[in-house]
Each structure stands twice: as C-alpha cells, then as structure tokens.
Tab-separated table of C-alpha atoms (C1' of nucleotides) in Angstrom:
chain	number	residue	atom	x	y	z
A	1	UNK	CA	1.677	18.770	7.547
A	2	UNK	CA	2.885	15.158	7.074
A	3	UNK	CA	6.475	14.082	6.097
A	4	UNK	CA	6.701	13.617	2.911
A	5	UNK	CA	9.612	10.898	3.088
A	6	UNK	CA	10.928	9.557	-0.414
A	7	UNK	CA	12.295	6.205	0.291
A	8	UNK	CA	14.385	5.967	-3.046
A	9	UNK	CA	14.524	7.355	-6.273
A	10	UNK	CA	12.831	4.156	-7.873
A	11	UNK	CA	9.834	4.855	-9.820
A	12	UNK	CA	7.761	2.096	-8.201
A	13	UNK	CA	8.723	3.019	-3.890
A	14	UNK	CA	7.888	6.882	-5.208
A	15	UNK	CA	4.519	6.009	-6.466
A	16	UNK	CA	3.648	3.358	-3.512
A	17	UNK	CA	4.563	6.597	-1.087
A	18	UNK	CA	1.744	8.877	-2.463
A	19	UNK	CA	-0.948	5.723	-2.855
A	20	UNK	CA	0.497	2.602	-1.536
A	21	UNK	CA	-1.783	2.273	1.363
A	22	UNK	CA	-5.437	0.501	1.705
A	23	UNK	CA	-7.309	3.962	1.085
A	24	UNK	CA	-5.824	6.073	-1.194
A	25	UNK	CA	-6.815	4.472	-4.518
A	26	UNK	CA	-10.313	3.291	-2.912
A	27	UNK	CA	-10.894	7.694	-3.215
A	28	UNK	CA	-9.395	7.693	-6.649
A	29	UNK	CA	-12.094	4.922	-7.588
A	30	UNK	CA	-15.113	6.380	-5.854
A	31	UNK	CA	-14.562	9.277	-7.553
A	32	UNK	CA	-13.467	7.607	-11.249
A	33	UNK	CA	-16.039	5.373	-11.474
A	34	UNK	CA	-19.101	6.095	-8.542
A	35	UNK	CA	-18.686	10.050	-9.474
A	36	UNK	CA	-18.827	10.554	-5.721
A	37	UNK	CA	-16.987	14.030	-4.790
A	38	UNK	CA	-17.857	14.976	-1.420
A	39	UNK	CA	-16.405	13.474	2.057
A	40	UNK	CA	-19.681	12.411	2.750
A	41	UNK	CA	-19.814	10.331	-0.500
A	42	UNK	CA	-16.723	8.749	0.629
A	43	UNK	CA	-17.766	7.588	4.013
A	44	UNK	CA	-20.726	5.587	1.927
A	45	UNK	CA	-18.388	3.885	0.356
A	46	UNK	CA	-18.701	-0.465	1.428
A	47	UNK	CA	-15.173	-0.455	2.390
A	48	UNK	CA	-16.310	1.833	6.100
A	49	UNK	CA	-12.944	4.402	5.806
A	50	UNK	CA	-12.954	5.891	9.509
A	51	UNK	CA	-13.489	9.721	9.304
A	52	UNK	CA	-10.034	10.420	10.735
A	53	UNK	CA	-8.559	8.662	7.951
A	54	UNK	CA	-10.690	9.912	5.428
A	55	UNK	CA	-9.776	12.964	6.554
A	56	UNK	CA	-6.049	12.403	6.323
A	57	UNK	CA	-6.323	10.690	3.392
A	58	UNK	CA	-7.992	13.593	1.386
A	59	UNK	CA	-5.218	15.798	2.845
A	60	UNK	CA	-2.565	13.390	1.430
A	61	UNK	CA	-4.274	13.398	-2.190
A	62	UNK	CA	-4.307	17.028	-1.993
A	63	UNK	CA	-0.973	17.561	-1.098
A	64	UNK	CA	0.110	15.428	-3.590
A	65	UNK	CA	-1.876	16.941	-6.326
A	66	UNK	CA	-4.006	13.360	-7.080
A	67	UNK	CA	-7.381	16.064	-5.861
A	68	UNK	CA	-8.409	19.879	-5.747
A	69	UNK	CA	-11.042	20.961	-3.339
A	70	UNK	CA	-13.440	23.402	-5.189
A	71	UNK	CA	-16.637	24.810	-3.504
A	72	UNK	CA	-19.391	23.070	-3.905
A	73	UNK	CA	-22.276	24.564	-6.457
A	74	UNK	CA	-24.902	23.316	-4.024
A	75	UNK	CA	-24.146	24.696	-0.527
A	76	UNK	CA	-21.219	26.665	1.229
A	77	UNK	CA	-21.487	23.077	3.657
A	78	UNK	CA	-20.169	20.885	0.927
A	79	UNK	CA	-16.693	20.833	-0.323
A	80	UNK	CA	-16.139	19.021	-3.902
A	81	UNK	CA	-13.119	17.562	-4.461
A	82	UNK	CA	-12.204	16.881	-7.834
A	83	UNK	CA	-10.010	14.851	-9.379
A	84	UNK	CA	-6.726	16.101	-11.342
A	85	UNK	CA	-4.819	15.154	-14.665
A	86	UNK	CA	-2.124	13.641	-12.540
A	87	UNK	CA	-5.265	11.257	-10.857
A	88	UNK	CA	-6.916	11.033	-13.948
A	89	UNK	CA	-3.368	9.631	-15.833
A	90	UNK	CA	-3.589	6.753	-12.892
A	91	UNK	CA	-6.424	5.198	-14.735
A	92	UNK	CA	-4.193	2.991	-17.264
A	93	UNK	CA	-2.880	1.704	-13.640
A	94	UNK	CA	-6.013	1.151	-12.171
A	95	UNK	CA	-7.473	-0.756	-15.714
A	96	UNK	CA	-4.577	-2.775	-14.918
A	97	UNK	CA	-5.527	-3.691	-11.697
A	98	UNK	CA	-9.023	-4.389	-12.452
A	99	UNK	CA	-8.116	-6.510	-15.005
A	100	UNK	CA	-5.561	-8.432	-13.050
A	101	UNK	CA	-8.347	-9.053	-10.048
A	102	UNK	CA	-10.747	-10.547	-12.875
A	103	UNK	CA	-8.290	-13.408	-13.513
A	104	UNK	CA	-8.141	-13.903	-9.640
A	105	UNK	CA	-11.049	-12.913	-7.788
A	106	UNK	CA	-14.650	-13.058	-8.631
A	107	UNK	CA	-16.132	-10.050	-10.076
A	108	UNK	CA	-19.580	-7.970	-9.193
A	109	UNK	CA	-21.260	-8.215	-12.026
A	110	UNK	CA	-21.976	-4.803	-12.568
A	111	UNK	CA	-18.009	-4.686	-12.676
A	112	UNK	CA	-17.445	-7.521	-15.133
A	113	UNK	CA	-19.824	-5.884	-17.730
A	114	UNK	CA	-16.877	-2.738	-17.082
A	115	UNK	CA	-14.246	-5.404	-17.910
A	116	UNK	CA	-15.714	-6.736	-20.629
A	117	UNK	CA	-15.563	-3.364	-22.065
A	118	UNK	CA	-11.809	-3.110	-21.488
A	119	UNK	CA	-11.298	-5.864	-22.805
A	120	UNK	CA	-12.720	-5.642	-25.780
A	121	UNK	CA	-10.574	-2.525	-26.791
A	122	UNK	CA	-8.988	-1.590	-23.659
A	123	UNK	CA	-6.815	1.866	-25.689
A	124	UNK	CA	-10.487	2.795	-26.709
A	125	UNK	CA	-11.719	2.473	-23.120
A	126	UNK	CA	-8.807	4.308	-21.227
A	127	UNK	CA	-9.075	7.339	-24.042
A	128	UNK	CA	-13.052	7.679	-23.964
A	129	UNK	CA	-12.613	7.446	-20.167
A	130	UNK	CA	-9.877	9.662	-19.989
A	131	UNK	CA	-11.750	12.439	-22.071
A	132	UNK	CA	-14.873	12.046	-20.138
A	133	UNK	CA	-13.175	12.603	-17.325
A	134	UNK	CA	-11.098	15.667	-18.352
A	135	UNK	CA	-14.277	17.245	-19.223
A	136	UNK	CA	-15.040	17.948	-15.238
A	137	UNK	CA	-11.868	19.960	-15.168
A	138	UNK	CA	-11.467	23.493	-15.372
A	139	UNK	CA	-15.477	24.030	-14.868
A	140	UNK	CA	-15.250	25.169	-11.090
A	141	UNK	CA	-13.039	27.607	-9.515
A	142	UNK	CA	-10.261	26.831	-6.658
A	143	UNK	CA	-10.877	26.893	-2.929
A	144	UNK	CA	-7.663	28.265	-1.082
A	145	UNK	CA	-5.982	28.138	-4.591
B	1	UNK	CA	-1.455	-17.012	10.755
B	2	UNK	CA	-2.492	-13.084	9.485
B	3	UNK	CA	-5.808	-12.293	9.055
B	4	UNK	CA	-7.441	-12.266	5.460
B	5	UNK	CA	-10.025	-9.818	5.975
B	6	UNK	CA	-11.639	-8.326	2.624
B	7	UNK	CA	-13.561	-5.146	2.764
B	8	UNK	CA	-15.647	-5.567	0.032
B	9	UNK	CA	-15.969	-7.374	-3.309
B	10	UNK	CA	-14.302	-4.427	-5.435
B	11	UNK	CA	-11.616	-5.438	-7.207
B	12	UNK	CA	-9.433	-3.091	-6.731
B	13	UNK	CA	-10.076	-3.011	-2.679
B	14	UNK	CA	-9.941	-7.196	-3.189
B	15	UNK	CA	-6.253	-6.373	-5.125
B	16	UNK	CA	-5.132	-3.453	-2.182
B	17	UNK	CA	-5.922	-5.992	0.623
B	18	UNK	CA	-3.356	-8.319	-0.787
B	19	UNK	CA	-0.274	-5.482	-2.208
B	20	UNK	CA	-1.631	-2.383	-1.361
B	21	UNK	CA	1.109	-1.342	1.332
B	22	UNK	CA	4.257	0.355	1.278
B	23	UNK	CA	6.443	-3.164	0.281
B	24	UNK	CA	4.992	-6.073	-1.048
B	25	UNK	CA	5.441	-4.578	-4.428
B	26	UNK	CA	8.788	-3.668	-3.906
B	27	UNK	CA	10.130	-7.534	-2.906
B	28	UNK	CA	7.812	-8.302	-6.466
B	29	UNK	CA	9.884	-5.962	-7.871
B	30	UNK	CA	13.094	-6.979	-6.573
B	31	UNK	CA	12.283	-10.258	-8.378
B	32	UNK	CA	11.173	-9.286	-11.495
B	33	UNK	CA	13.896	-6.732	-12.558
B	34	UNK	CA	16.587	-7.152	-9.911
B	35	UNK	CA	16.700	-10.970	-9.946
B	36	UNK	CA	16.546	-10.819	-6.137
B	37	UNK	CA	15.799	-14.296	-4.664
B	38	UNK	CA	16.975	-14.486	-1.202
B	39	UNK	CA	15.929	-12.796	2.199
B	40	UNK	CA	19.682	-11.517	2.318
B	41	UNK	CA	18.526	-10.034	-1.418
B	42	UNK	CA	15.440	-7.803	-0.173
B	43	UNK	CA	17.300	-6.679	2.830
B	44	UNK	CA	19.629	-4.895	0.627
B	45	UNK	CA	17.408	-2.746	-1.125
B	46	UNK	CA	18.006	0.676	-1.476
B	47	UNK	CA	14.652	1.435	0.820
B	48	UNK	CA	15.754	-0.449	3.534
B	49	UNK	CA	13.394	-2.606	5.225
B	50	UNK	CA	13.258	-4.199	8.625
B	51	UNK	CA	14.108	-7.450	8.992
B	52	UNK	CA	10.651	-8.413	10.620
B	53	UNK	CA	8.834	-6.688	8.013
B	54	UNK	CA	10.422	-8.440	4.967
B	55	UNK	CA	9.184	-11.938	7.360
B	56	UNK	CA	5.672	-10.531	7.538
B	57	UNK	CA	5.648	-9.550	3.973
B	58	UNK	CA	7.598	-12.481	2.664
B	59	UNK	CA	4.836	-14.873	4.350
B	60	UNK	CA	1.782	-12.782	3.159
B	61	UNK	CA	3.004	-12.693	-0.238
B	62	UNK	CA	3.518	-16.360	0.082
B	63	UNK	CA	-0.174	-17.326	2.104
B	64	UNK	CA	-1.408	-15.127	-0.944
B	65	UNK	CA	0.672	-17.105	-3.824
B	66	UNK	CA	2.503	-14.322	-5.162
B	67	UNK	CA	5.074	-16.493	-4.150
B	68	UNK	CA	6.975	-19.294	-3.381
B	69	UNK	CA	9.304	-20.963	-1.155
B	70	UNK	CA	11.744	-23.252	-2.719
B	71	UNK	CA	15.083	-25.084	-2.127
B	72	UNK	CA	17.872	-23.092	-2.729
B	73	UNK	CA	20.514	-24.955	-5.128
B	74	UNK	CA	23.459	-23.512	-3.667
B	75	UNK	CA	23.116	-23.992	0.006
B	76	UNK	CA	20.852	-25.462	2.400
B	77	UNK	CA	21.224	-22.450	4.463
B	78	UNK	CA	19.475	-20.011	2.087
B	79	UNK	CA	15.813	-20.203	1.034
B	80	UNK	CA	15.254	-19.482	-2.912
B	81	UNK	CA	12.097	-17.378	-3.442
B	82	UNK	CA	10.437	-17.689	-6.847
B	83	UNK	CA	7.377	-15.399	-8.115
B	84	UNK	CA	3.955	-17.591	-9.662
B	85	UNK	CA	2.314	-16.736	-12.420
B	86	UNK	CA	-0.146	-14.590	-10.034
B	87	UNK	CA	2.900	-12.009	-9.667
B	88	UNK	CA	3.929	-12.344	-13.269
B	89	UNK	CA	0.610	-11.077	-14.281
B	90	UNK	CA	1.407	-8.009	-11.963
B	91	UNK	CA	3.656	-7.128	-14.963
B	92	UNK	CA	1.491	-5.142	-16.769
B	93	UNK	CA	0.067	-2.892	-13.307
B	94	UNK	CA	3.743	-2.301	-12.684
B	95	UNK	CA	4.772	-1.192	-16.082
B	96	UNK	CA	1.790	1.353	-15.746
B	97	UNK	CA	3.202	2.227	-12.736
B	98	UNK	CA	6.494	3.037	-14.341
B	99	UNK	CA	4.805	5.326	-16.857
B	100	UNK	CA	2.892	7.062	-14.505
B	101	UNK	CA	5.867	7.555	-12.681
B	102	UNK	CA	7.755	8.791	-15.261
B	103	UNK	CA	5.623	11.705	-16.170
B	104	UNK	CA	5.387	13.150	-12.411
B	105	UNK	CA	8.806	12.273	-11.231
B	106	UNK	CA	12.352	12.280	-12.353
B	107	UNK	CA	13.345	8.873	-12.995
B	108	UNK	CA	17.076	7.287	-12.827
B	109	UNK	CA	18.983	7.138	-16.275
B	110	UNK	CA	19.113	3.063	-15.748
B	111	UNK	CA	15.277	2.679	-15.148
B	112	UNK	CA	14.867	5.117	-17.368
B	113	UNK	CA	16.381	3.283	-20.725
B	114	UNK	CA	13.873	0.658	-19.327
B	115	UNK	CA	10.849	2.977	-19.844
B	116	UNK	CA	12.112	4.242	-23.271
B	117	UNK	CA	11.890	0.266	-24.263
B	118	UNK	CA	8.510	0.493	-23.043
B	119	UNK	CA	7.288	3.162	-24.551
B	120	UNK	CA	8.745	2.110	-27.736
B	121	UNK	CA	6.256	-0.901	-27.902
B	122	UNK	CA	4.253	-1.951	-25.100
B	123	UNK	CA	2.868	-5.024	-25.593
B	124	UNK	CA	6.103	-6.613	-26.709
B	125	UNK	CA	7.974	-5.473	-23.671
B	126	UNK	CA	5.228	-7.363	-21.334
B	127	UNK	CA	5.060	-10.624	-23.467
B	128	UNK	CA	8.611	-10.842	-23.970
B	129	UNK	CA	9.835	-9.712	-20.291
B	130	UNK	CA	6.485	-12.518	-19.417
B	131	UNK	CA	8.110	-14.989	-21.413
B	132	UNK	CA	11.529	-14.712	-19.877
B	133	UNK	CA	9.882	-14.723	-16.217
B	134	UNK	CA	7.591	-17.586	-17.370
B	135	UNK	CA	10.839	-19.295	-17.811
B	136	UNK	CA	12.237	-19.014	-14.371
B	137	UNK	CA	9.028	-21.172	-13.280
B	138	UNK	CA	7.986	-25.552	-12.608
B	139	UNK	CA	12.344	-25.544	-12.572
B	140	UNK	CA	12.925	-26.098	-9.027
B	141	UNK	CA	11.581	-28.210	-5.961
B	142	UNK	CA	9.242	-26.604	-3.671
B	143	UNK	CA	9.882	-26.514	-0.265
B	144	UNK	CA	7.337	-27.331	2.584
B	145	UNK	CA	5.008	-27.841	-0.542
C	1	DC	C1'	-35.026	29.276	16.036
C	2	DA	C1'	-34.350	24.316	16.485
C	3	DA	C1'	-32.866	20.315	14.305
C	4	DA	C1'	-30.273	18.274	10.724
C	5	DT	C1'	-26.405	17.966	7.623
C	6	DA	C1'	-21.567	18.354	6.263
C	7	DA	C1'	-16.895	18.318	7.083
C	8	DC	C1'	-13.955	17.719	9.866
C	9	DT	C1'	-11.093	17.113	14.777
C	10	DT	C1'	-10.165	14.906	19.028
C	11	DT	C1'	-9.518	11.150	22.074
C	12	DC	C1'	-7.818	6.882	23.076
C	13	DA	C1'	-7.161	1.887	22.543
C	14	DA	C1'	-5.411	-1.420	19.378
C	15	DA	C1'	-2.633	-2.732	15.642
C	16	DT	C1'	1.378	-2.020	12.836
C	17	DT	C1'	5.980	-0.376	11.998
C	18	DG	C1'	10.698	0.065	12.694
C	19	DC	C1'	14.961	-0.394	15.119
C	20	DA	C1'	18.069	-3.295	17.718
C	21	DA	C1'	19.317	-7.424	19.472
C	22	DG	C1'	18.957	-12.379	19.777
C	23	DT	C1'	18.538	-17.244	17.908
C	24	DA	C1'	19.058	-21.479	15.171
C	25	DA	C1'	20.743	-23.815	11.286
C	26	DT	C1'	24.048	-24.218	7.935
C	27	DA	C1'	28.740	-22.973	5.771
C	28	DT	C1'	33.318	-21.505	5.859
C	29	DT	C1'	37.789	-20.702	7.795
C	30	DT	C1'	41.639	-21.926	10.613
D	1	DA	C1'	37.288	-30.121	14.896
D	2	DA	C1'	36.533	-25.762	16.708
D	3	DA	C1'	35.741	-21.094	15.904
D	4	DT	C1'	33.765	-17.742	12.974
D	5	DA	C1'	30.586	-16.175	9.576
D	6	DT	C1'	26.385	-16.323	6.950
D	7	DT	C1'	21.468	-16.806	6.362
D	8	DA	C1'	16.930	-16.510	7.672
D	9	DC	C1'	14.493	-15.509	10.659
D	10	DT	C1'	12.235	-14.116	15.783
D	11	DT	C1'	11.723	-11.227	19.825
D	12	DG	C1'	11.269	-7.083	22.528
D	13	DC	C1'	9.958	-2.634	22.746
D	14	DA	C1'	9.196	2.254	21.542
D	15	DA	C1'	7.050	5.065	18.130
D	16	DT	C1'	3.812	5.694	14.660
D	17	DT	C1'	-0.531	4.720	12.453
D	18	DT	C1'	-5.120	3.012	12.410
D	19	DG	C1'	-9.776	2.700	13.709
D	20	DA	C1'	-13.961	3.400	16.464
D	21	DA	C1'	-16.590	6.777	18.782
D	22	DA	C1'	-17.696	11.090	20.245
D	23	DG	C1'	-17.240	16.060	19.810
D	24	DT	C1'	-16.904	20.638	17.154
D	25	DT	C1'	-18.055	24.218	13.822
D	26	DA	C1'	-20.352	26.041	9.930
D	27	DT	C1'	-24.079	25.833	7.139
D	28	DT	C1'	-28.772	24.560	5.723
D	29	DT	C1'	-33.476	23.018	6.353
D	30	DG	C1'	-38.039	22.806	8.562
DNA sequence: CAAATAACTTTCAAATTGCAAGTAATATTT
DNA sequence: AAATATTACTTGCAATTTGAAAGTTATTTG
C-alpha cells in the first residue's frame, strides 16, 4: 500500500520513482543476469539487502509491473518471481549503465568478458538477450492474478 | 565529508551508489537539456527539491566529478555549475531512459518531439547532442580547483 | 514428529528527507 | 551610502525511510 507519488510528468523523475533507489535495479540484475528468482536468491546477493527492504522492494516491483510472483514448480514454500516485458525492455538501460561503469570503474572480470560482448555488437546483444529472456514468460501460471 | 561506501564491485551497484537516488539525475538533467547552471536553476524545477537536498546532492555529484564548480561570469554572487565528461557520457543511459519511458508512460508533447528525434536515428542524436555538450567544457575557470 | 527452510513481518535505532527559517556574501535600488 | 533584494547555502527539527536483528507462519525434510 505505498504512495505512489508522481513528482512531474518528465520522463526521467517518472522512471527514477519506480527504480531510482539503491535496490530496485540490483533485483532487476539478479534476476537478468544471475537467473536468481526467489527472495532467498536475493538475500545472497554481495550487496546484503535487509529482508525488510527486500521485502518492500519486491512489493514495489510488483506493483509497478517490473515482476509477477508465480508459484514455484519446486515447493508450495517458494515463490518465483519473474520478470516482465516492461523489466525485460529496461535492459537497453541497464547495457547502458554497464557500459558507462566500464569507462569508470574497474570491472569483475567475469563482467568485462559480458562487455566485451556488448561491445562488439551491442543491437545483437540486447535482441539475443531480450529473446532469451522473453522465452521464461508465459510458461508458469499467476499467483493472486 | 559523505561517506563513499561501495557494496560490491558490480557495476551497476558501483553506478547506483553514485546516481541511484531520487535526484542526482534530475540536476544532470537540468544541465543537459534545460541549460540549468545555477543553484537558483535546480530549485526551480518542476519536482521541487529542498534546498538542503540540492546542497547534499550538488556536493556528491561534485566529490564524484559529475560535476563542477566554476566562476560564474555574470556575478560573483552566483556559482556556475558545469557537467564533465563523466556526466556527458550519462547521455546515452538517459536517452534509454527516455525510451523506456516513453513506452510505459505518457510523455509531454515538448519532450516528446525530443524522443521522435531520437528514435529517428540514435546514434546521431547522442554524438551530436555530445558534441554540443562537449562544447560547453575547458571554457571557464574552476573555482576552489 | 522435530528440525530446517522459505518468505516474510515486526521492532526499534539510526540515517535520510523535507519543510521552514536563518545566515553570509554579493548586487541592486533608492 | 543605506536599505533592499538576490544567491547560495546552513541549521533545526519533525517525519519518513533504512537497516540490523529477531520473530512468525507455512511448508518441507529427515
């Protein structure tokens, strides 16, 4: 039940109020690029999100539409949170980001081989991404959908 | 005297622990496509942020070189902030922003025309709106530099 | 059936935000 | 030259948010 308080109408202040905070994105990554998908994936995660914010964080995404809870295929214990074409259309962004970090921070090099791919053909990267990721939609059914 | 505490070598954590908040890419933004320069500038904007805040920003983006702190030309009472080439390079994130944005919200006709430019040819728009922010730069005196 | 796992929620202190007012250094007006 | 206004902050304080730790509930495992 949190405010959802537009600032403005500018394009940039509307995006920065569903994922301009230290967390949000960090999700979005973990479950782009570590295929993590459960809560306790998250918590795993080297950054050390609290569980109260993790918690409030997933809520956020969800309300905004960036992640779907499904049930999990493993165990009524699990949830699976998935990611959604309106998270999945952030990758561009977040190519963008990595790519502006490499010129100013030193990579992991498990990272930089990820770069080097980008930049190589970075269109080719986003749309191979972007379809492999598209292919984990529509496979599991809703929870409270 | 803030804290610089990284979480962990990810780039895109690395990138959130310098922008990733609800403002510091609104004052870059401000000076990229508003031609804002001036405290008095970022107070006015549409969002409205506390005069503290902009201070605490304004110095974080500066300990972080996303800007800098010059002379102003006109008076002695005004401080003239400049972006580096570090925020320049944020051109390319933000117009990904922009797109995303335009697909999941409704945009304002101005801002819009400024997507439709985009859209029309990427890679020009950045190099050319680069190359006219590239030009802004090494003009003026820094101050306390 | 007991212990472990998973996904939270709660509690509370600490940090951050946001509003309002105050300050110091110019600049402008009278 | 004195008074007023502008500019860029700083300060004080209440409200909100964050973060660490412990607690809760529903499964699942041994």
């Amino acid at each position: 039940m949190e405010k959802v308080k537009k600032r403005s109408e500018c394009p940039i202040s509307c995006s920065l109020d569903i994922f301009g905070d230290r967390w949000s994105l960090l999700i979005i990554r973990d479950m782009m690029f570590a295929n993590k998908s459960t809560y306790g994936d998250f918590l795993k995660s080297a950054e050390g999100i609290a569980t109260n914010i993790l918690a409030s964080r997933l809520q956020s995404l969800e309300e905004n539409k960036l992640i779907e809870k499904l049930e999990h295929p493993d165990s009524k214990a699990k949830v699976l949170y998935r990611l959604t074409q309106k998270s999945i259309d952030l990758l561009p962004l977040i190519v963008e980001v990595h790519l502006w970090a490499d010129k100013y921070f030193d990579i992991p090099a498990d990272i930089k081989a990820m770069i080097k791919e980008v930049k190589k053909d970075k269109n080719k990267f986003i749309s191979s991404m972007t379809k492999q990721l598209k292919n984990q939609l529509d496979t599991e059914k809703k929870v409270n959908g």
